[in-house]
CSV table of C-alpha atoms and ligand atoms in Angstrom, one decimal:
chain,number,residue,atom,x,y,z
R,9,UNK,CA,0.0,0.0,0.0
R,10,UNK,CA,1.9,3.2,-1.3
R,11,UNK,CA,1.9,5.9,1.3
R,12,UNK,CA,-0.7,8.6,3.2
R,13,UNK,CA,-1.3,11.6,1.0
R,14,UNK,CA,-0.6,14.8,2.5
R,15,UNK,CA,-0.3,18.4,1.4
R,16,UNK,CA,3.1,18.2,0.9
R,17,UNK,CA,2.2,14.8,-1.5
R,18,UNK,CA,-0.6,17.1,-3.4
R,19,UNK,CA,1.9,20.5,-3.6
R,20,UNK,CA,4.9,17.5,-5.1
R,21,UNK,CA,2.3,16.7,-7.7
R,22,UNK,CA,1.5,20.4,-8.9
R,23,UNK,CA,5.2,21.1,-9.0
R,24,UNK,CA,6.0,18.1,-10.8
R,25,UNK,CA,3.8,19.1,-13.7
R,26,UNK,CA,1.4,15.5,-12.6
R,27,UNK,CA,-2.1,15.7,-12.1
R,28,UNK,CA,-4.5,14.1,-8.7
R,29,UNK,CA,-7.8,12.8,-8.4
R,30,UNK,CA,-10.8,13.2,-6.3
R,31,UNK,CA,-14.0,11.8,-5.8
R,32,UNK,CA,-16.4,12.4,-3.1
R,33,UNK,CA,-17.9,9.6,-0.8
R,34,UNK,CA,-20.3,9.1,1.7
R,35,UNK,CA,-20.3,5.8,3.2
R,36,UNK,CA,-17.5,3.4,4.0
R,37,UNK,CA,-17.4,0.6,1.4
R,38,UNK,CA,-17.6,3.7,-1.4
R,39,UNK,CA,-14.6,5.1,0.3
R,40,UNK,CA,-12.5,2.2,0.3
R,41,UNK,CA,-13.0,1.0,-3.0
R,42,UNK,CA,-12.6,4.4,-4.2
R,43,UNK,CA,-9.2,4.4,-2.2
R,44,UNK,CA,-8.1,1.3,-3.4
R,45,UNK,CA,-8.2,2.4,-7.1
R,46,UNK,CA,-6.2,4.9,-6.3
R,47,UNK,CA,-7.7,7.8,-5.7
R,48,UNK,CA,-5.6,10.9,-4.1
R,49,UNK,CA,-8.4,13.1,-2.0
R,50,UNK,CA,-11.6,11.5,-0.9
R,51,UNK,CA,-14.2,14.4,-0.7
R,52,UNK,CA,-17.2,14.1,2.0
R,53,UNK,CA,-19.0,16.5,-0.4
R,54,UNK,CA,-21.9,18.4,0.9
R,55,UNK,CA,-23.2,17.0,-2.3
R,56,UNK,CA,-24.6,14.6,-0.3
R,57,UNK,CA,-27.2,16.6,1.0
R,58,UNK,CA,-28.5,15.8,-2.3
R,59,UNK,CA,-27.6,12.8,-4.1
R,60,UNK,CA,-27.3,10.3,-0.6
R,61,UNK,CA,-30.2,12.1,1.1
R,62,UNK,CA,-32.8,13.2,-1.4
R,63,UNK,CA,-32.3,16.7,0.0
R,64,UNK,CA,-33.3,20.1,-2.7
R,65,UNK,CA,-30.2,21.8,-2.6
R,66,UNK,CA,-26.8,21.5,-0.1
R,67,UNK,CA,-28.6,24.4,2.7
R,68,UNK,CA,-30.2,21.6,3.7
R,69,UNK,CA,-27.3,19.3,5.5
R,70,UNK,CA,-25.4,20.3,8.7
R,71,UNK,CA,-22.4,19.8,10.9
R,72,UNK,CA,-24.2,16.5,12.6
R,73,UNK,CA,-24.7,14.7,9.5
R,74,UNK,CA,-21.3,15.8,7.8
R,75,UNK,CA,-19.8,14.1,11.4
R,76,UNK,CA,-21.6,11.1,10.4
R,77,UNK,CA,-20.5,11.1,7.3
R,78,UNK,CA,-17.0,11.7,7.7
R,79,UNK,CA,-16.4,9.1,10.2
R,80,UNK,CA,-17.3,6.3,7.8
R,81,UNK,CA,-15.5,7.3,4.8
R,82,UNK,CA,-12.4,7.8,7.0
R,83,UNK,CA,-12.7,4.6,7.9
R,84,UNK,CA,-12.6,2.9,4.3
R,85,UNK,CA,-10.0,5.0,3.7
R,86,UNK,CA,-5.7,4.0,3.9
R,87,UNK,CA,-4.2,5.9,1.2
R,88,UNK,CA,-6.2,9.2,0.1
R,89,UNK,CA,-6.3,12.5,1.8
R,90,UNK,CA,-10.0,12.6,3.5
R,91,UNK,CA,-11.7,16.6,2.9
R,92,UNK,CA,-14.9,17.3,4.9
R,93,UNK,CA,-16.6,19.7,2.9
R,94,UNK,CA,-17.9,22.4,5.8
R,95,UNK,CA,-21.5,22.6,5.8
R,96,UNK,CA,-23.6,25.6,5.2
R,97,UNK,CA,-23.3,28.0,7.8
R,98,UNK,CA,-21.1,26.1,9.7
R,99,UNK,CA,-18.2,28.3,9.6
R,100,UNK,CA,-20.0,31.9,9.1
R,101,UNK,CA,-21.0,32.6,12.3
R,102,UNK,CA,-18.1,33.1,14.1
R,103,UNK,CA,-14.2,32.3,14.4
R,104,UNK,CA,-14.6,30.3,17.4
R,105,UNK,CA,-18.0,28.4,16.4
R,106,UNK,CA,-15.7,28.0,12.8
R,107,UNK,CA,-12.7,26.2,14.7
R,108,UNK,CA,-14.6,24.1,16.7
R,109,UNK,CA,-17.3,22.4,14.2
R,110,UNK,CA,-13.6,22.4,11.7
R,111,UNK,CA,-12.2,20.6,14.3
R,112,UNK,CA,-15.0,18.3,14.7
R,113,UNK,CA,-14.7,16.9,11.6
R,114,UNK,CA,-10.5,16.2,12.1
R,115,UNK,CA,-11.9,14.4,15.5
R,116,UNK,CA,-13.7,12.4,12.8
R,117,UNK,CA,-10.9,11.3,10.9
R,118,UNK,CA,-11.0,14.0,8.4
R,119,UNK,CA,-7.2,15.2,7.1
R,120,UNK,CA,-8.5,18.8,5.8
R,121,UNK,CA,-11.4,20.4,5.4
R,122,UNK,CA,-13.1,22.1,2.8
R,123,UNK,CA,-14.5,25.7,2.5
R,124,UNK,CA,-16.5,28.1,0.1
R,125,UNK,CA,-16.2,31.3,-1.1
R,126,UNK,CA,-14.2,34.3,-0.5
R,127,UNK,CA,-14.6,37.5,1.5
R,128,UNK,CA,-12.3,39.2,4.3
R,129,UNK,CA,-13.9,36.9,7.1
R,130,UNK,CA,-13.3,33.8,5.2
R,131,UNK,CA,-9.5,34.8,4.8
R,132,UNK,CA,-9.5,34.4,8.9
R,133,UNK,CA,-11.4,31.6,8.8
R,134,UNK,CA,-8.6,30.0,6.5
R,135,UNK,CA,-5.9,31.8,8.8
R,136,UNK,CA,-7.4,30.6,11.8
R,137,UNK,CA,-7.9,27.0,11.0
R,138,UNK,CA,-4.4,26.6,9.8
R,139,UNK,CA,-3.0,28.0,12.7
R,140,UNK,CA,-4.9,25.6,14.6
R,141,UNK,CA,-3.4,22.8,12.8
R,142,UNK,CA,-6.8,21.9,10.3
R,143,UNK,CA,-5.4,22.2,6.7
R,144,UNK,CA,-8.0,23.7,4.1
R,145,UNK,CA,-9.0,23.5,0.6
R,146,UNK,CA,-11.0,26.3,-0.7
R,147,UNK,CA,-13.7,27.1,-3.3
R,148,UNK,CA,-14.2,29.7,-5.9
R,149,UNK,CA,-16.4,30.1,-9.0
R,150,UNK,CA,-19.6,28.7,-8.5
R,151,UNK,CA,-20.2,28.0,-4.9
R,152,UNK,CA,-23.3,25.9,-4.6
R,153,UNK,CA,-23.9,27.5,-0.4
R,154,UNK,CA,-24.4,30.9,-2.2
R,155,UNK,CA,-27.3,29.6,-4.9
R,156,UNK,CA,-29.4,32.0,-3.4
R,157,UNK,CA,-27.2,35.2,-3.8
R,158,UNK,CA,-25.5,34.2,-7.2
R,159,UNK,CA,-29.2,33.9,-8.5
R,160,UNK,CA,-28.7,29.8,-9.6
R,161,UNK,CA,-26.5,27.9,-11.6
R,162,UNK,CA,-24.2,29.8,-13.1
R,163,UNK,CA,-20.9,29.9,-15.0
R,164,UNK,CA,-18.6,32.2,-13.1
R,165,UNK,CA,-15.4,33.9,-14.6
R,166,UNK,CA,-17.0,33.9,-18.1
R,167,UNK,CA,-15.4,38.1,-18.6
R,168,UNK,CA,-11.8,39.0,-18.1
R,169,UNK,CA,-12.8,41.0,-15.3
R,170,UNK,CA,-14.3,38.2,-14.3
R,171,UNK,CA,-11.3,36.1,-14.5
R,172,UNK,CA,-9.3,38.4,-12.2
R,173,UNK,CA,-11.7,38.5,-9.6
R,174,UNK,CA,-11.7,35.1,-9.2
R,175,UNK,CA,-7.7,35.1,-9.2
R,176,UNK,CA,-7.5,38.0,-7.1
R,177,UNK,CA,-9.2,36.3,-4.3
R,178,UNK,CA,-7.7,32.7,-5.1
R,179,UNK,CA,-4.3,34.3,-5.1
R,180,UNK,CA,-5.6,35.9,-1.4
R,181,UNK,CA,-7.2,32.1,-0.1
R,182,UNK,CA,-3.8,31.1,-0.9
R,183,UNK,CA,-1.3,33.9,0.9
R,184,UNK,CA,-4.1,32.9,3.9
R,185,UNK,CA,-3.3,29.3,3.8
R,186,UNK,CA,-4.9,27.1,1.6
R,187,UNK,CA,-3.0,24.1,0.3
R,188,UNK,CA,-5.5,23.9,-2.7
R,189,UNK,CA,-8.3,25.8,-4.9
R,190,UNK,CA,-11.6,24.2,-6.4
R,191,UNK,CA,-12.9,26.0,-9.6
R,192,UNK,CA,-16.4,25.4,-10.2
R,193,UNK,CA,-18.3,25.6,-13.2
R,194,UNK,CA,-15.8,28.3,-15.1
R,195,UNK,CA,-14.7,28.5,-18.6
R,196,UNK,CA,-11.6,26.3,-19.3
R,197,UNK,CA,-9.3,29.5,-20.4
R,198,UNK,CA,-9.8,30.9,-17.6
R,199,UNK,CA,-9.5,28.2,-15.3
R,200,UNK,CA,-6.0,27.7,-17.2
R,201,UNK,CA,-5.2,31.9,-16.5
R,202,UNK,CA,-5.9,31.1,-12.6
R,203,UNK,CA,-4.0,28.1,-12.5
R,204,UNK,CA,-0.8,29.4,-14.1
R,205,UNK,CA,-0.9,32.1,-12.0
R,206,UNK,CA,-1.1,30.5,-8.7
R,207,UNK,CA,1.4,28.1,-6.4
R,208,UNK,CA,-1.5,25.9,-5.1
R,209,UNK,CA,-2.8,23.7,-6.7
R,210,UNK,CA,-6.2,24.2,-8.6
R,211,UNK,CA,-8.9,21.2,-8.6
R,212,UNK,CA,-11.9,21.7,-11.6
R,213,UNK,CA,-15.6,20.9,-10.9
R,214,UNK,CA,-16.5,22.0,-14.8
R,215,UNK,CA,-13.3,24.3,-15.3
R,216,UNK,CA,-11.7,22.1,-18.1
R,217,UNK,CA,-8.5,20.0,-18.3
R,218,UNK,CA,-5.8,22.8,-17.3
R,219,UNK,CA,-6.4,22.4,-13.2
R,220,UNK,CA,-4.0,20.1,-11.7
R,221,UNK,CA,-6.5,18.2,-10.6
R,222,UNK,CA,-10.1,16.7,-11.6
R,223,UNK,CA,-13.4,16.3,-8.7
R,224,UNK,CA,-16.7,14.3,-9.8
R,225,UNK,CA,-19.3,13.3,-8.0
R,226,UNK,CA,-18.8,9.9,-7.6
R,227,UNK,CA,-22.7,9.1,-8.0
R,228,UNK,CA,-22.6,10.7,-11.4
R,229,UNK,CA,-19.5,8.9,-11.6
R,230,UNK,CA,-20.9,5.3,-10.9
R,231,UNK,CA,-24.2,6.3,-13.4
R,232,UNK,CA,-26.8,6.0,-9.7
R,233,UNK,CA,-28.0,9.2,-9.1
R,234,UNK,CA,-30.1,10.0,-12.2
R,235,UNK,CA,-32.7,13.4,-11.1
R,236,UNK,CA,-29.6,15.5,-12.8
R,237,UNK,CA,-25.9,15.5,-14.8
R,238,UNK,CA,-24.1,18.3,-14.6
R,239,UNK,CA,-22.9,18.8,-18.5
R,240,UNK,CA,-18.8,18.2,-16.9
R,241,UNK,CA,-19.8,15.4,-15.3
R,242,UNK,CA,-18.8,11.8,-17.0
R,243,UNK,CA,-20.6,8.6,-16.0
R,244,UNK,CA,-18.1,5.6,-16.2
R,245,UNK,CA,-21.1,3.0,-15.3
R,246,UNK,CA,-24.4,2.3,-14.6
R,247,UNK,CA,-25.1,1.5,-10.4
R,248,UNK,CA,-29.0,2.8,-11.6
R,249,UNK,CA,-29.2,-0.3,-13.6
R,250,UNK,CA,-27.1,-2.8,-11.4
R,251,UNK,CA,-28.9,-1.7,-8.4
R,252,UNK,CA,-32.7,-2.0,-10.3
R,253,UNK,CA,-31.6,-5.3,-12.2
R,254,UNK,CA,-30.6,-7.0,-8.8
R,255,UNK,CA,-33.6,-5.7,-6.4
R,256,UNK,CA,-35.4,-6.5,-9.8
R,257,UNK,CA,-34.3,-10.1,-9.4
R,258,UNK,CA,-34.1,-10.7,-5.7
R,259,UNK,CA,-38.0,-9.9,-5.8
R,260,UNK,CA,-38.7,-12.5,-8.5
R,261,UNK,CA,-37.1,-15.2,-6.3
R,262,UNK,CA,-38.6,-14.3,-3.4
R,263,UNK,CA,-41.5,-14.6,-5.1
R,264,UNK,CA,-41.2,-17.8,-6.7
R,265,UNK,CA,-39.4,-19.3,-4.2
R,266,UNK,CA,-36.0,-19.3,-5.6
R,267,UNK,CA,-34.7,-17.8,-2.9
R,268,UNK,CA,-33.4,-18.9,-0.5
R,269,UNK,CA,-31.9,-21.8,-1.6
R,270,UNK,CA,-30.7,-25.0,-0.1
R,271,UNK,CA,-26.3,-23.4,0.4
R,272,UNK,CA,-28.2,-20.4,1.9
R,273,UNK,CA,-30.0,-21.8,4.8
R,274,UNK,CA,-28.5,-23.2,8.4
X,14,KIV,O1,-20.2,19.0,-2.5
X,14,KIV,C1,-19.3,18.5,-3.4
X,14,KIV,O2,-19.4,17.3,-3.7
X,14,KIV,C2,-18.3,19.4,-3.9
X,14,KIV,C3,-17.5,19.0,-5.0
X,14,KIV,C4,-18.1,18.4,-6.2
X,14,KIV,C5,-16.4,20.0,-5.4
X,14,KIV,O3,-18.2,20.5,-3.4
């Protein structure tokens, strides 16, 4: 089993020119499958809110269930980095509250956690957490907490100006502390124009193939949640199928009496 991945494994890669992987996961036997192939960060997304709970949108999930959550992916996990993705206002209230419910989630066997958005009390957040020894990703362009005040869905960073907003505050998220930068949802040039001009690494959600790294969903990886694809999003299989085929199945021989059979009774 190759060795623990760290920041300082994730800031070797940028600097050698390599790219890194991640893939969120909510339960345990996701999580170490998903670290056995491989995988470098193993995200507890706040995605989760949605495609493991049913929930409309991420407002909906807080620090409890991300606790939950975190404590049995980082148990299927050996090799990848574990992120806790911090939950709607779970770190806007205050520094202290911030620490704490951060600090929860390391007690949970998280390496890092992540954060979105940029503003001057985020930039203490970040400073705060990493003086408190909690190591923190951050999240620009489209930032799924703030739905509500970027007015939906949107592609971010689509204008120069654009560009070097979203630069100017990744370049601040990084003098603050953070070992790495999602992009979300922004156009592939200028996803490219941030990432050359930063030391951290940059990880796309929808920001093209320039980032040093790549983050899916891994339910619209594995083809099982089906109410929505993202248009970035790439489905290497079909769980939808697998998972209908086999209930399909384990019906029709309970039904006819095919199961169980005589090697699966005592
Ligand atoms: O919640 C999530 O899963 C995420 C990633 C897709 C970046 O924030």
């Amino acid at each position: 089993m190759s060795k623990k991945v760290t920041v300082s494994t994730i800031q070797k890669i940028k600097n050698s020119g390599a790219k890194f992987s991640v893939l969120t996961a909510y339960d345990y036997s996701t999580a170490k499958y998903i670290d056995e192939a491989g995988i470098d960060i193993v995200l507890i997304g706040d995605s989760l809110a949605m495609v493991a709970l049913g929930y409309e949108t991420t407002h909906c999930i807080g620090v409890e269930e991300m606790r939950i959550f975190t404590k049995a992916v980082a148990k299927g996990v050996q090799h990848a980095m574990v992120v806790t993705d911090m939950p709607f206002l779970s770190y806007h209230c205050d520094l202290a509250s911030a620490v704490k419910n951060c600090g929860e989630m390391v007690r949970c066997g998280a390496n890092a956690v992540k954060i979105e958005g940029y503003s001057e009390y985020i930039l203490q957040v970040i400073k705060r957490l990493v003086e408190s020894g909690i190591p923190v990703m951050g999240h620009l362009g489209f930032t799924p907490q703030f739905l509500n005040t970027l007015g939906g869905y949107k592609i971010q960073g689509k204008t120069t100006e654009a560009t070097e907003k979203i630069l100017k505050e990744a370049k601040e998220l990084e003098a603050a502390g953070v070992f790495s930068i999602v992009l979300e949802m922004v156009p592939q040039e200028s996803a490219k124009y941030i990432t050359e001009n930063l030391k951290v690494p940059t990880i796309s959600c929808g920001a093209g193939k320039y980032c040093d790294a790549q983050v899916l969903v891994s339910d619209d990886v594995f083809g099982k949640y089906s109410d929505f694809k993202p248009k970035f999003a790439r489905k290497y299989g079909d769980m939808k199928t697998l998972i209908y085929d086999c209930a399909k199945q384990f019906d029709e021989d309970v039904k006819n009496g095919n199961f169980p059979s005589e090697e699966e009774v005592f």
